[in-house]
XYZ file of C-alpha atoms in Angstrom:
253
model
C 55.699 9.572 -28.393
C 55.114 6.347 -27.415
C 54.624 7.266 -23.577
C 52.083 10.131 -24.830
C 50.286 6.964 -26.787
C 50.029 4.888 -23.811
C 49.127 7.744 -21.353
C 45.974 8.454 -24.057
C 44.794 5.002 -23.782
C 45.001 4.973 -20.164
C 42.727 8.281 -19.893
C 40.535 6.492 -22.304
C 40.353 3.343 -20.461
C 39.554 5.247 -16.954
C 36.795 7.235 -18.591
C 35.418 4.240 -20.146
C 35.165 2.502 -16.631
C 33.818 6.082 -15.328
C 30.919 6.306 -17.740
C 28.698 3.494 -16.373
C 29.052 5.264 -12.996
C 28.096 8.492 -14.344
C 24.914 7.466 -16.041
C 22.015 7.475 -14.394
C 21.010 4.232 -13.197
C 17.351 2.580 -13.414
C 15.284 2.694 -10.173
C 12.998 -0.457 -9.731
C 9.841 0.040 -7.662
C 8.268 -2.602 -5.931
C 4.508 -1.121 -5.183
C 1.058 -2.202 -4.163
C -1.196 -3.366 -6.946
C -3.632 -0.447 -6.348
C -1.695 2.021 -7.506
C -1.287 0.303 -11.535
C -1.824 3.237 -13.623
C -1.646 6.019 -11.207
C 1.917 5.459 -10.583
C 2.974 4.669 -14.031
C 1.590 8.294 -15.137
C 3.632 9.342 -12.234
C 6.924 7.615 -13.127
C 6.809 8.991 -16.817
C 6.244 12.523 -15.200
C 9.892 12.075 -13.993
C 13.174 12.169 -16.021
C 14.041 9.299 -13.933
C 14.229 5.738 -15.267
C 11.582 4.073 -13.554
C 10.747 0.265 -13.963
C 7.733 -0.798 -11.596
C 6.467 -4.467 -10.484
C 3.271 -4.242 -8.880
C 1.289 -6.875 -6.273
C -0.068 -7.572 -3.234
C 1.408 -5.401 -0.548
C 2.594 -8.612 1.713
C 3.868 -10.482 -1.423
C 6.053 -7.256 -2.237
C 7.003 -7.200 1.382
C 8.342 -10.306 2.004
C 10.373 -10.278 -1.735
C 12.117 -7.738 -0.563
C 13.125 -9.618 2.391
C 14.145 -12.309 0.362
C 16.520 -10.024 -1.449
C 14.690 -9.044 -4.738
C 16.290 -5.920 -6.643
C 13.828 -3.434 -5.675
C 15.120 0.316 -4.933
C 12.289 1.684 -3.416
C 8.926 -0.127 -1.991
C 5.559 1.449 -1.565
C 2.700 -0.323 0.521
C -0.970 -0.056 1.325
C -0.617 -0.994 4.954
C 1.538 0.360 7.731
C 1.738 -2.845 9.313
C 3.522 -4.184 6.699
C 5.880 -1.281 6.380
C 6.817 -1.549 10.030
C 7.457 -5.131 9.740
C 9.815 -4.322 7.154
C 11.397 -1.841 9.352
C 11.564 -4.543 12.242
C 13.788 -6.790 9.658
C 16.288 -4.039 8.929
C 14.904 -4.119 5.148
C 14.551 -0.475 4.709
C 16.969 2.533 5.086
C 16.048 3.944 8.456
C 14.183 7.125 8.377
C 13.147 7.116 4.410
C 9.883 5.838 5.237
C 6.923 8.293 4.571
C 3.506 8.680 3.841
C 2.630 9.367 0.410
C -1.379 8.747 0.095
C -4.424 8.028 1.354
C -7.580 6.426 -0.188
C -11.219 5.363 0.607
C -12.942 1.774 0.872
C -16.225 1.095 -1.475
C -18.297 -1.540 -2.291
C -18.423 -2.242 -5.712
C -20.698 -4.301 -8.365
C -20.991 -4.864 -11.865
C -22.167 -1.520 -14.186
C -25.512 -1.214 -13.534
C -25.694 -2.432 -9.986
C -28.473 -0.603 -7.380
C -27.035 1.347 -4.584
C -26.881 -0.334 -1.355
C -27.124 2.358 1.326
C -26.332 0.999 4.853
C -25.946 -2.524 3.855
C -26.295 -4.798 6.602
C -25.724 -8.734 6.150
C -29.241 -9.694 5.021
C -28.823 -7.292 2.174
C -25.320 -8.135 1.306
C -26.410 -12.212 1.144
C -29.665 -11.092 -0.744
C -27.468 -9.349 -3.281
C -24.823 -12.265 -3.079
C -27.706 -14.824 -4.020
C -25.775 -17.870 -2.959
C -22.447 -16.282 -4.707
C -18.944 -14.453 -3.512
C -18.213 -11.152 -2.088
C -14.494 -10.552 -3.961
C -11.978 -8.586 -2.149
C -8.237 -9.343 -1.086
C -7.102 -11.833 1.010
C -8.089 -10.573 4.670
C -4.997 -11.825 6.551
C -2.356 -10.245 4.170
C -3.730 -7.892 1.343
C -4.190 -4.330 2.772
C -7.553 -4.002 1.108
C -8.873 -6.976 2.659
C -7.553 -6.433 5.936
C -9.622 -3.074 6.090
C -12.683 -4.892 4.540
C -12.364 -7.405 7.443
C -11.914 -4.675 9.864
C -15.320 -2.984 8.419
C -17.145 -6.107 8.635
C -15.816 -6.959 12.028
C -16.659 -3.401 13.489
C -20.057 -3.820 11.768
C -20.943 -6.939 12.930
C -21.348 -8.788 9.459
C -18.060 -10.504 9.420
C -19.358 -13.832 11.015
C -21.964 -14.432 8.396
C -20.443 -13.214 5.176
C -17.008 -14.882 5.847
C -18.024 -18.446 4.085
C -19.506 -15.996 1.331
C -16.011 -14.133 0.665
C -13.358 -14.871 -2.937
C -10.456 -13.868 -1.302
C -7.606 -13.008 -4.027
C -4.198 -12.157 -3.974
C -4.631 -8.360 -4.490
C -7.421 -5.918 -5.093
C -7.027 -5.438 -8.439
C -7.901 -9.043 -9.124
C -11.011 -8.889 -6.444
C -12.069 -5.777 -8.860
C -11.973 -7.969 -11.860
C -13.920 -10.510 -10.272
C -16.661 -8.040 -10.111
C -16.027 -6.581 -13.890
C -16.340 -9.625 -15.380
C -19.445 -10.296 -13.348
C -17.984 -13.265 -11.833
C -18.900 -11.920 -8.345
C -21.700 -9.803 -7.808
C -20.161 -7.634 -5.129
C -16.534 -6.996 -4.220
C -14.818 -4.360 -1.528
C -12.113 -1.998 -3.225
C -10.752 1.291 -2.858
C -12.303 4.319 -4.643
C -9.230 4.565 -6.937
C -9.734 1.211 -8.265
C -13.304 1.760 -8.695
C -12.343 5.116 -10.924
C -10.004 2.904 -13.020
C -12.620 0.427 -14.088
C -15.601 1.128 -16.175
C -17.152 -2.734 -15.826
C -17.829 -1.576 -11.866
C -20.437 0.868 -10.005
C -19.765 2.081 -6.405
C -23.119 0.626 -4.473
C -21.856 1.555 -1.231
C -19.224 4.167 0.562
C -17.699 2.369 3.443
C -17.539 4.726 6.504
C -13.641 5.099 7.177
C -14.688 5.184 10.721
C -14.895 1.385 10.451
C -11.253 0.447 9.912
C -7.614 1.542 9.974
C -6.502 4.442 8.333
C -5.603 3.711 4.684
C -1.914 4.856 3.963
C 0.086 4.500 1.181
C 4.122 4.526 2.410
C 7.143 4.646 0.532
C 10.490 3.477 1.719
C 14.142 2.967 0.283
C 15.015 -0.367 0.259
C 18.220 -1.136 2.833
C 21.206 -0.478 0.944
C 19.753 0.886 -2.449
C 19.899 4.947 -1.395
C 20.802 7.009 -4.283
C 20.295 10.387 -5.678
C 17.751 9.011 -7.893
C 16.348 6.896 -5.566
C 15.662 10.115 -3.073
C 14.991 12.178 -5.999
C 11.973 9.930 -6.975
C 10.635 9.691 -3.390
C 10.642 13.176 -3.142
C 9.007 13.674 -6.479
C 6.060 11.116 -4.967
C 5.054 13.970 -2.590
C 5.488 16.685 -5.229
C 2.264 18.791 -6.091
C 2.890 17.683 -9.383
C 2.417 13.763 -8.332
C -0.042 14.316 -6.044
C -2.010 16.086 -8.560
C -2.124 12.714 -10.666
C -3.141 10.518 -7.822
C -5.655 12.872 -7.036
C -6.869 12.393 -10.589
C -7.208 8.706 -10.255
C -8.902 9.035 -6.866
C -6.504 8.752 -4.099
C -6.352 11.417 -1.322
C -3.501 13.392 -0.830
C -0.877 12.513 1.546
C -2.222 15.251 4.226
C -5.235 13.858 4.331
C -3.597 10.553 6.290
C -1.809 12.889 8.370
């Protein structure tokens, strides 16, 4: 009887140790700030337990290389993802394009349109104030905005009038609060903020293609991680993103 009792205790102990391994682990996602709202809705549509941390793509990428506990990283710029791949910070072959977007010029609600704005028109609208945008050397939306200004010949004139922010949502907030008369953000950002109106749709040929890429962080692969990345490209997830102003993955191919 004693032997049977001890055997029973041993089995219970083994099962107790096994239980955490059988439970679904939480998946931590580091994501570009411009995905906030849309990605929250996508995560809620899965049965996987997802926790999301948002920030500028450059900041998220650097944190991952420094050992931040992310399982999946989603960035709004191919160059930052290529940098992570070169650092060996993401699983080989796990990177995939999940979305695209467009760039727009916004003003506070009620702002008049600025069709084909040149440097003079932009300076006149700014009236000595600042153009809000992401950091032009680190934040993807800011990088794309810089390329647009360089390619249209207005960069040198506008550069002294820039208010560079740590992420695109911060630039959006400056315009919505009327602390900046103009800002360069994504179409999805403009759709998410009632306090701004689009005054100009920036020609996508004037900057690098806007792509969002997801990858599994090195050493963090699991069934749930793979399942979440697969879901990001599913029709259900793509419909949610499209409803928030993003372009489907096929537009970025």
